[in-house]
Amino acid sequence: MKTRAITGFFFVLVLVAATLFNPYVFAAFFSLIAVLSAREFFNICQSEDTKPMTQPGTITALVLSAVFCFINFGYLQPRSFLLIVPFIVLLFVSSLYLKREKPFHDIAYTILGILYGTVPFLFFISLGFLNKNEFDPYIPLGFLILLWTNDTGAYLTGRTFGRTKLFERISPNKTWEGFIGGVLLAIGVSFILNHYFGGLSMYQWIGMATIIGVFGTLGDLVESMLKRSLGIKDSGHILPGHGGFLDRFDGLLIAAPLVYSLLLLF
């Protein structure tokens, strides 16, 4: 618990500093995490039957992240996403030369690793550039605060009042009481963020808090389902006491694309 607390404290400081320092550090830092998360996925899915293409997959995730960031900064047009097409094609063509027993398993897990581990962070990065390429660090920072608030509220409420299991087959410790407590606390904090951070309307902050509360929890369950299916406890060991990047950002992986879609559409 001591190791977990120390690691968590300094990791939060790094995340906040990277978000507030300047847009280039913000984009570069979370792009790096996006690429490392995909690579982490490739590593935990390695087995005798399935061998994700780690190097081509990492390069594809890196190019995708770079293109996405350049578009957000206004250096590239949205059609520049087409630059990723040759790298996707390369994943299929390179399998011809690898001579593996189940090449399409390898291709599928490689693409899934990019979609699950990298793409959600690109949506998160884009939260900082909602206003016509002008960087607003307080929207992604607000997202992180609401994510941590939901986790804290769910943990405290679940420990105090938790009786009814939420999804016992996947995560025996999660309860409906904790789930509801986390969502309500996140919504409550969204009013404070609306007052001090601005950038969004009150209803947008509430909508963000609700999505994070509901789908952040589901993201946690999805990542737990992944680890159970692979028979592992943690996705990695880069963060002492917290596991890997997929463990630490499991809620973001599902919530970030939905939050960005909500704010862009409304």
mmCIF file of C-alpha atoms in Angstrom:
data_model
loop_
_atom_site.group_PDB
_atom_site.id
_atom_site.type_symbol
_atom_site.label_atom_id
_atom_site.label_comp_id
_atom_site.label_asym_id
_atom_site.label_seq_id
_atom_site.Cartn_x
_atom_site.Cartn_y
_atom_site.Cartn_z
ATOM 1 C CA MET A 1 0.000 0.000 0.000
ATOM 2 C CA LYS A 2 2.891 2.386 0.790
ATOM 3 C CA THR A 3 4.499 1.695 -2.581
ATOM 4 C CA ARG A 4 1.160 2.140 -4.325
ATOM 5 C CA ALA A 5 0.522 5.463 -2.570
ATOM 6 C CA ILE A 6 3.978 6.885 -3.359
ATOM 7 C CA THR A 7 3.825 5.796 -6.999
ATOM 8 C CA GLY A 8 0.292 7.159 -7.365
ATOM 9 C CA PHE A 9 1.228 10.531 -5.863
ATOM 10 C CA PHE A 10 4.188 11.136 -8.156
ATOM 11 C CA PHE A 11 2.372 9.758 -11.188
ATOM 12 C CA VAL A 12 -0.497 12.193 -10.636
ATOM 13 C CA LEU A 13 2.012 15.051 -10.334
ATOM 14 C CA VAL A 14 3.615 14.051 -13.630
ATOM 15 C CA LEU A 15 0.237 13.810 -15.380
ATOM 16 C CA VAL A 16 -0.883 17.226 -14.114
ATOM 17 C CA ALA A 17 2.458 18.848 -14.990
ATOM 18 C CA ALA A 18 2.483 17.333 -18.476
ATOM 19 C CA THR A 19 -1.069 18.549 -19.084
ATOM 20 C CA LEU A 20 -0.497 22.121 -17.883
ATOM 21 C CA PHE A 21 3.093 22.763 -19.046
ATOM 22 C CA ASN A 22 2.406 23.429 -22.744
ATOM 23 C CA PRO A 23 0.480 21.791 -25.605
ATOM 24 C CA TYR A 24 3.563 20.155 -27.149
ATOM 25 C CA VAL A 25 4.590 18.439 -23.921
ATOM 26 C CA PHE A 26 0.977 17.390 -23.343
ATOM 27 C CA ALA A 27 0.598 15.877 -26.817
ATOM 28 C CA ALA A 28 4.022 14.212 -26.780
ATOM 29 C CA PHE A 29 3.619 12.771 -23.281
ATOM 30 C CA PHE A 30 0.225 11.176 -23.850
ATOM 31 C CA SER A 31 1.209 10.042 -27.353
ATOM 32 C CA LEU A 32 4.107 8.181 -25.744
ATOM 33 C CA ILE A 33 1.723 6.558 -23.268
ATOM 34 C CA ALA A 34 -0.578 5.682 -26.198
ATOM 35 C CA VAL A 35 2.228 3.866 -28.018
ATOM 36 C CA LEU A 36 3.485 2.135 -24.865
ATOM 37 C CA SER A 37 -0.053 0.990 -24.045
ATOM 38 C CA ALA A 38 -0.377 -0.673 -27.443
ATOM 39 C CA ARG A 39 3.005 -2.319 -26.975
ATOM 40 C CA GLU A 40 1.928 -3.488 -23.527
ATOM 41 C CA PHE A 41 -1.151 -5.074 -25.115
ATOM 42 C CA PHE A 42 1.025 -6.865 -27.690
ATOM 43 C CA ASN A 43 3.252 -8.244 -24.936
ATOM 44 C CA ILE A 44 0.486 -9.650 -22.721
ATOM 45 C CA CYS A 45 -1.262 -11.286 -25.699
ATOM 46 C CA GLN A 46 1.815 -13.230 -26.778
ATOM 47 C CA SER A 47 1.166 -16.989 -26.684
ATOM 48 C CA GLU A 48 1.920 -20.129 -28.636
ATOM 49 C CA ASP A 49 -1.118 -19.588 -30.848
ATOM 50 C CA THR A 50 -1.094 -15.796 -31.105
ATOM 51 C CA LYS A 51 1.884 -13.533 -31.659
ATOM 52 C CA PRO A 52 0.951 -9.898 -32.271
ATOM 53 C CA MET A 53 3.448 -8.127 -34.531
ATOM 54 C CA THR A 54 5.075 -5.971 -31.892
ATOM 55 C CA GLN A 55 7.484 -3.931 -34.014
ATOM 56 C CA PRO A 56 5.183 -3.162 -36.997
ATOM 57 C CA GLY A 57 2.310 -2.555 -34.574
ATOM 58 C CA THR A 58 4.386 -0.139 -32.481
ATOM 59 C CA ILE A 59 5.478 1.777 -35.586
ATOM 60 C CA THR A 60 1.866 1.989 -36.784
ATOM 61 C CA ALA A 61 0.724 3.274 -33.377
ATOM 62 C CA LEU A 62 3.547 5.837 -33.378
ATOM 63 C CA VAL A 63 2.708 7.134 -36.872
ATOM 64 C CA LEU A 64 -0.994 7.288 -36.024
ATOM 65 C CA SER A 65 -0.274 9.271 -32.854
ATOM 66 C CA ALA A 66 2.030 11.683 -34.671
ATOM 67 C CA VAL A 67 -0.476 12.322 -37.480
ATOM 68 C CA PHE A 68 -3.260 12.844 -34.953
ATOM 69 C CA CYS A 69 -1.216 15.398 -32.992
ATOM 70 C CA PHE A 70 -0.134 17.314 -36.105
ATOM 71 C CA ILE A 71 -3.782 17.549 -37.158
ATOM 72 C CA ASN A 72 -4.716 18.907 -33.722
ATOM 73 C CA PHE A 73 -1.968 21.524 -33.965
ATOM 74 C CA GLY A 74 -3.216 22.527 -37.402
ATOM 75 C CA TYR A 75 -0.034 21.455 -39.203
ATOM 76 C CA LEU A 76 -1.890 18.798 -41.210
ATOM 77 C CA GLN A 77 -5.356 18.558 -42.701
ATOM 78 C CA PRO A 78 -7.800 15.863 -41.485
ATOM 79 C CA ARG A 79 -7.336 13.986 -44.771
ATOM 80 C CA SER A 80 -3.762 13.310 -43.622
ATOM 81 C CA PHE A 81 -5.212 10.362 -41.712
ATOM 82 C CA LEU A 82 -4.772 8.541 -45.017
ATOM 83 C CA LEU A 83 -1.041 8.422 -44.216
ATOM 84 C CA ILE A 84 -1.799 5.551 -41.873
ATOM 85 C CA VAL A 85 -3.219 3.371 -44.658
ATOM 86 C CA PRO A 86 0.168 2.070 -45.935
ATOM 87 C CA PHE A 87 1.113 1.002 -42.426
ATOM 88 C CA ILE A 88 -2.131 -0.948 -41.989
ATOM 89 C CA VAL A 89 -1.517 -2.603 -45.369
ATOM 90 C CA LEU A 90 2.019 -3.418 -44.224
ATOM 91 C CA LEU A 91 0.632 -5.408 -41.286
ATOM 92 C CA PHE A 92 -1.146 -7.720 -43.723
ATOM 93 C CA VAL A 93 1.674 -7.952 -46.268
ATOM 94 C CA SER A 94 4.402 -8.553 -43.674
ATOM 95 C CA SER A 95 2.466 -11.590 -42.436
ATOM 96 C CA LEU A 96 3.211 -13.262 -45.771
ATOM 97 C CA TYR A 97 6.885 -13.389 -44.837
ATOM 98 C CA LEU A 98 6.594 -14.318 -41.158
ATOM 99 C CA LYS A 99 5.380 -17.875 -41.878
ATOM 100 C CA ARG A 100 3.228 -18.202 -38.774
ATOM 101 C CA GLU A 101 0.513 -20.813 -38.297
ATOM 102 C CA LYS A 102 -2.336 -18.364 -37.649
ATOM 103 C CA PRO A 103 -1.341 -15.112 -39.367
ATOM 104 C CA PHE A 104 -4.788 -13.540 -39.177
ATOM 105 C CA HIS A 105 -4.851 -14.069 -35.408
ATOM 106 C CA ASP A 106 -1.614 -12.091 -35.272
ATOM 107 C CA ILE A 107 -2.999 -9.345 -37.521
ATOM 108 C CA ALA A 108 -6.259 -9.141 -35.556
ATOM 109 C CA TYR A 109 -4.532 -8.846 -32.183
ATOM 110 C CA THR A 110 -2.103 -6.263 -33.562
ATOM 111 C CA ILE A 111 -4.911 -4.050 -34.883
ATOM 112 C CA LEU A 112 -6.930 -4.594 -31.693
ATOM 113 C CA GLY A 113 -3.936 -3.496 -29.624
ATOM 114 C CA ILE A 114 -3.795 -0.218 -31.551
ATOM 115 C CA LEU A 115 -7.548 0.334 -31.324
ATOM 116 C CA TYR A 116 -7.714 -0.488 -27.616
ATOM 117 C CA GLY A 117 -4.367 0.820 -26.390
ATOM 118 C CA THR A 118 -3.618 3.816 -28.612
ATOM 119 C CA VAL A 119 -6.756 5.319 -30.171
ATOM 120 C CA PRO A 120 -8.496 6.245 -26.856
ATOM 121 C CA PHE A 121 -5.497 8.386 -25.852
ATOM 122 C CA LEU A 122 -5.732 10.237 -29.166
ATOM 123 C CA PHE A 123 -9.327 11.149 -28.341
ATOM 124 C CA PHE A 124 -8.142 12.265 -24.912
ATOM 125 C CA ILE A 125 -5.420 14.454 -26.450
ATOM 126 C CA SER A 126 -8.038 15.985 -28.751
ATOM 127 C CA LEU A 127 -10.021 17.148 -25.715
ATOM 128 C CA GLY A 128 -7.392 19.841 -25.312
ATOM 129 C CA PHE A 129 -7.951 21.120 -28.841
ATOM 130 C CA LEU A 130 -11.727 21.335 -29.077
ATOM 131 C CA ASN A 131 -11.611 25.077 -29.713
ATOM 132 C CA LYS A 132 -10.211 25.354 -33.272
ATOM 133 C CA ASN A 133 -6.652 24.227 -32.559
ATOM 134 C CA GLU A 134 -6.378 26.484 -29.486
ATOM 135 C CA PHE A 135 -5.102 24.472 -26.573
ATOM 136 C CA ASP A 136 -7.165 24.433 -23.367
ATOM 137 C CA PRO A 137 -5.441 22.209 -20.785
ATOM 138 C CA TYR A 138 -8.286 22.417 -18.292
ATOM 139 C CA ILE A 139 -10.654 20.191 -20.270
ATOM 140 C CA PRO A 140 -8.325 17.135 -20.325
ATOM 141 C CA LEU A 141 -7.229 17.954 -16.764
ATOM 142 C CA GLY A 142 -10.894 18.068 -15.744
ATOM 143 C CA PHE A 143 -11.355 14.685 -17.401
ATOM 144 C CA LEU A 144 -8.540 13.214 -15.311
ATOM 145 C CA ILE A 145 -9.874 14.769 -12.107
ATOM 146 C CA LEU A 146 -13.338 13.340 -12.756
ATOM 147 C CA LEU A 147 -11.801 9.946 -13.525
ATOM 148 C CA TRP A 148 -9.886 9.961 -10.232
ATOM 149 C CA THR A 149 -12.926 11.299 -8.385
ATOM 150 C CA ASN A 150 -15.092 8.486 -9.711
ATOM 151 C CA ASP A 151 -12.510 5.873 -8.692
ATOM 152 C CA THR A 152 -12.163 7.385 -5.211
ATOM 153 C CA GLY A 153 -15.909 7.750 -4.696
ATOM 154 C CA ALA A 154 -16.560 4.195 -5.845
ATOM 155 C CA TYR A 155 -13.843 2.825 -3.563
ATOM 156 C CA LEU A 156 -14.957 4.702 -0.436
ATOM 157 C CA THR A 157 -18.682 4.154 -0.983
ATOM 158 C CA GLY A 158 -18.158 0.508 -1.858
ATOM 159 C CA ARG A 159 -16.094 -0.146 1.262
ATOM 160 C CA THR A 160 -18.590 1.627 3.491
ATOM 161 C CA PHE A 161 -21.954 0.628 2.037
ATOM 162 C CA GLY A 162 -21.173 -2.022 -0.578
ATOM 163 C CA ARG A 163 -23.449 -5.053 -0.446
ATOM 164 C CA THR A 164 -24.759 -5.780 -3.936
ATOM 165 C CA LYS A 165 -22.201 -7.143 -6.396
ATOM 166 C CA LEU A 166 -21.954 -5.205 -9.659
ATOM 167 C CA PHE A 167 -20.236 -7.791 -11.868
ATOM 168 C CA GLU A 168 -18.999 -10.575 -9.618
ATOM 169 C CA ARG A 169 -17.886 -12.825 -12.494
ATOM 170 C CA ILE A 170 -15.336 -10.224 -13.622
ATOM 171 C CA SER A 171 -14.562 -8.161 -10.517
ATOM 172 C CA PRO A 172 -15.788 -9.590 -7.179
ATOM 173 C CA ASN A 173 -15.026 -6.419 -5.198
ATOM 174 C CA LYS A 174 -17.111 -3.956 -7.207
ATOM 175 C CA THR A 175 -20.605 -3.185 -5.936
ATOM 176 C CA TRP A 176 -23.634 -1.258 -7.177
ATOM 177 C CA GLU A 177 -23.390 0.993 -4.141
ATOM 178 C CA GLY A 178 -19.791 1.873 -5.018
ATOM 179 C CA PHE A 179 -20.718 2.406 -8.666
ATOM 180 C CA ILE A 180 -23.528 4.824 -7.782
ATOM 181 C CA GLY A 181 -21.363 6.620 -5.214
ATOM 182 C CA GLY A 182 -18.594 7.130 -7.752
ATOM 183 C CA VAL A 183 -20.956 8.555 -10.382
ATOM 184 C CA LEU A 184 -22.627 10.922 -7.892
ATOM 185 C CA LEU A 185 -19.317 12.209 -6.543
ATOM 186 C CA ALA A 186 -18.029 12.807 -10.086
ATOM 187 C CA ILE A 187 -21.191 14.753 -10.943
ATOM 188 C CA GLY A 188 -20.797 16.804 -7.755
ATOM 189 C CA VAL A 189 -17.177 17.654 -8.617
ATOM 190 C CA SER A 190 -18.234 18.627 -12.156
ATOM 191 C CA PHE A 191 -20.055 21.662 -10.681
ATOM 192 C CA ILE A 192 -16.795 22.779 -9.060
ATOM 193 C CA LEU A 193 -14.875 22.276 -12.322
ATOM 194 C CA ASN A 194 -17.490 24.290 -14.204
ATOM 195 C CA HIS A 195 -16.973 27.169 -11.767
ATOM 196 C CA TYR A 196 -13.152 27.182 -11.738
ATOM 197 C CA PHE A 197 -12.140 25.686 -15.095
ATOM 198 C CA GLY A 198 -14.855 26.911 -17.461
ATOM 199 C CA GLY A 199 -14.240 26.040 -21.109
ATOM 200 C CA LEU A 200 -17.465 24.029 -21.255
ATOM 201 C CA SER A 201 -21.052 24.650 -20.280
ATOM 202 C CA MET A 202 -22.366 23.294 -16.986
ATOM 203 C CA TYR A 203 -24.346 20.632 -18.852
ATOM 204 C CA GLN A 204 -21.250 19.525 -20.757
ATOM 205 C CA TRP A 205 -19.302 19.107 -17.509
ATOM 206 C CA ILE A 206 -22.185 17.111 -16.031
ATOM 207 C CA GLY A 207 -22.384 15.015 -19.188
ATOM 208 C CA MET A 208 -18.645 14.366 -19.046
ATOM 209 C CA ALA A 209 -18.863 13.365 -15.380
ATOM 210 C CA THR A 210 -21.758 10.990 -16.060
ATOM 211 C CA ILE A 211 -20.009 9.300 -18.980
ATOM 212 C CA ILE A 212 -16.794 8.944 -16.993
ATOM 213 C CA GLY A 213 -18.679 7.578 -13.988
ATOM 214 C CA VAL A 214 -20.588 4.986 -15.999
ATOM 215 C CA PHE A 215 -18.191 4.045 -18.797
ATOM 216 C CA GLY A 216 -15.031 4.570 -16.773
ATOM 217 C CA THR A 217 -16.265 1.802 -14.479
ATOM 218 C CA LEU A 218 -17.173 -0.356 -17.470
ATOM 219 C CA GLY A 219 -13.702 0.291 -18.873
ATOM 220 C CA ASP A 220 -12.239 -1.040 -15.641
ATOM 221 C CA LEU A 221 -14.374 -4.172 -16.017
ATOM 222 C CA VAL A 222 -13.380 -4.604 -19.663
ATOM 223 C CA GLU A 223 -9.694 -4.476 -18.752
ATOM 224 C CA SER A 224 -10.315 -6.943 -15.916
ATOM 225 C CA MET A 225 -12.042 -9.208 -18.435
ATOM 226 C CA LEU A 226 -8.975 -8.974 -20.695
ATOM 227 C CA LYS A 227 -6.622 -9.966 -17.882
ATOM 228 C CA ARG A 228 -8.866 -12.823 -16.761
ATOM 229 C CA SER A 229 -9.015 -14.177 -20.304
ATOM 230 C CA LEU A 230 -5.205 -14.121 -20.456
ATOM 231 C CA GLY A 231 -4.716 -15.453 -16.919
ATOM 232 C CA ILE A 232 -2.623 -12.509 -15.691
ATOM 233 C CA LYS A 233 -2.879 -10.193 -12.683
ATOM 234 C CA ASP A 234 -1.415 -6.976 -14.147
ATOM 235 C CA SER A 235 -0.903 -5.742 -17.697
ATOM 236 C CA GLY A 236 2.642 -4.655 -16.846
ATOM 237 C CA HIS A 237 5.026 -3.672 -14.056
ATOM 238 C CA ILE A 238 6.166 -0.207 -15.112
ATOM 239 C CA LEU A 239 4.232 1.464 -12.262
ATOM 240 C CA PRO A 240 5.084 -0.182 -8.896
ATOM 241 C CA GLY A 241 1.906 -1.045 -7.023
ATOM 242 C CA HIS A 242 -0.295 -0.065 -9.986
ATOM 243 C CA GLY A 243 0.688 -2.504 -12.725
ATOM 244 C CA GLY A 244 0.951 -1.231 -16.273
ATOM 245 C CA PHE A 245 -0.466 1.605 -18.336
ATOM 246 C CA LEU A 246 -3.557 -0.399 -19.290
ATOM 247 C CA ASP A 247 -4.225 -0.991 -15.588
ATOM 248 C CA ARG A 248 -3.791 2.662 -14.711
ATOM 249 C CA PHE A 249 -5.845 4.087 -17.593
ATOM 250 C CA ASP A 250 -8.501 1.380 -17.963
ATOM 251 C CA GLY A 251 -11.350 3.845 -17.386
ATOM 252 C CA LEU A 252 -9.962 6.327 -19.921
ATOM 253 C CA LEU A 253 -9.787 3.672 -22.645
ATOM 254 C CA ILE A 254 -13.576 3.413 -22.867
ATOM 255 C CA ALA A 255 -14.672 6.840 -21.604
ATOM 256 C CA ALA A 256 -12.399 9.179 -23.597
ATOM 257 C CA PRO A 257 -13.810 8.435 -27.089
ATOM 258 C CA LEU A 258 -17.365 8.822 -25.757
ATOM 259 C CA VAL A 259 -16.619 12.090 -23.946
ATOM 260 C CA TYR A 260 -14.945 13.561 -27.014
ATOM 261 C CA SER A 261 -17.881 12.517 -29.202
ATOM 262 C CA LEU A 262 -20.350 14.075 -26.767
ATOM 263 C CA LEU A 263 -18.498 17.406 -26.633
ATOM 264 C CA LEU A 264 -17.953 17.535 -30.387
ATOM 265 C CA LEU A 265 -21.568 16.726 -31.237
ATOM 266 C CA PHE A 266 -23.152 18.960 -28.573
#
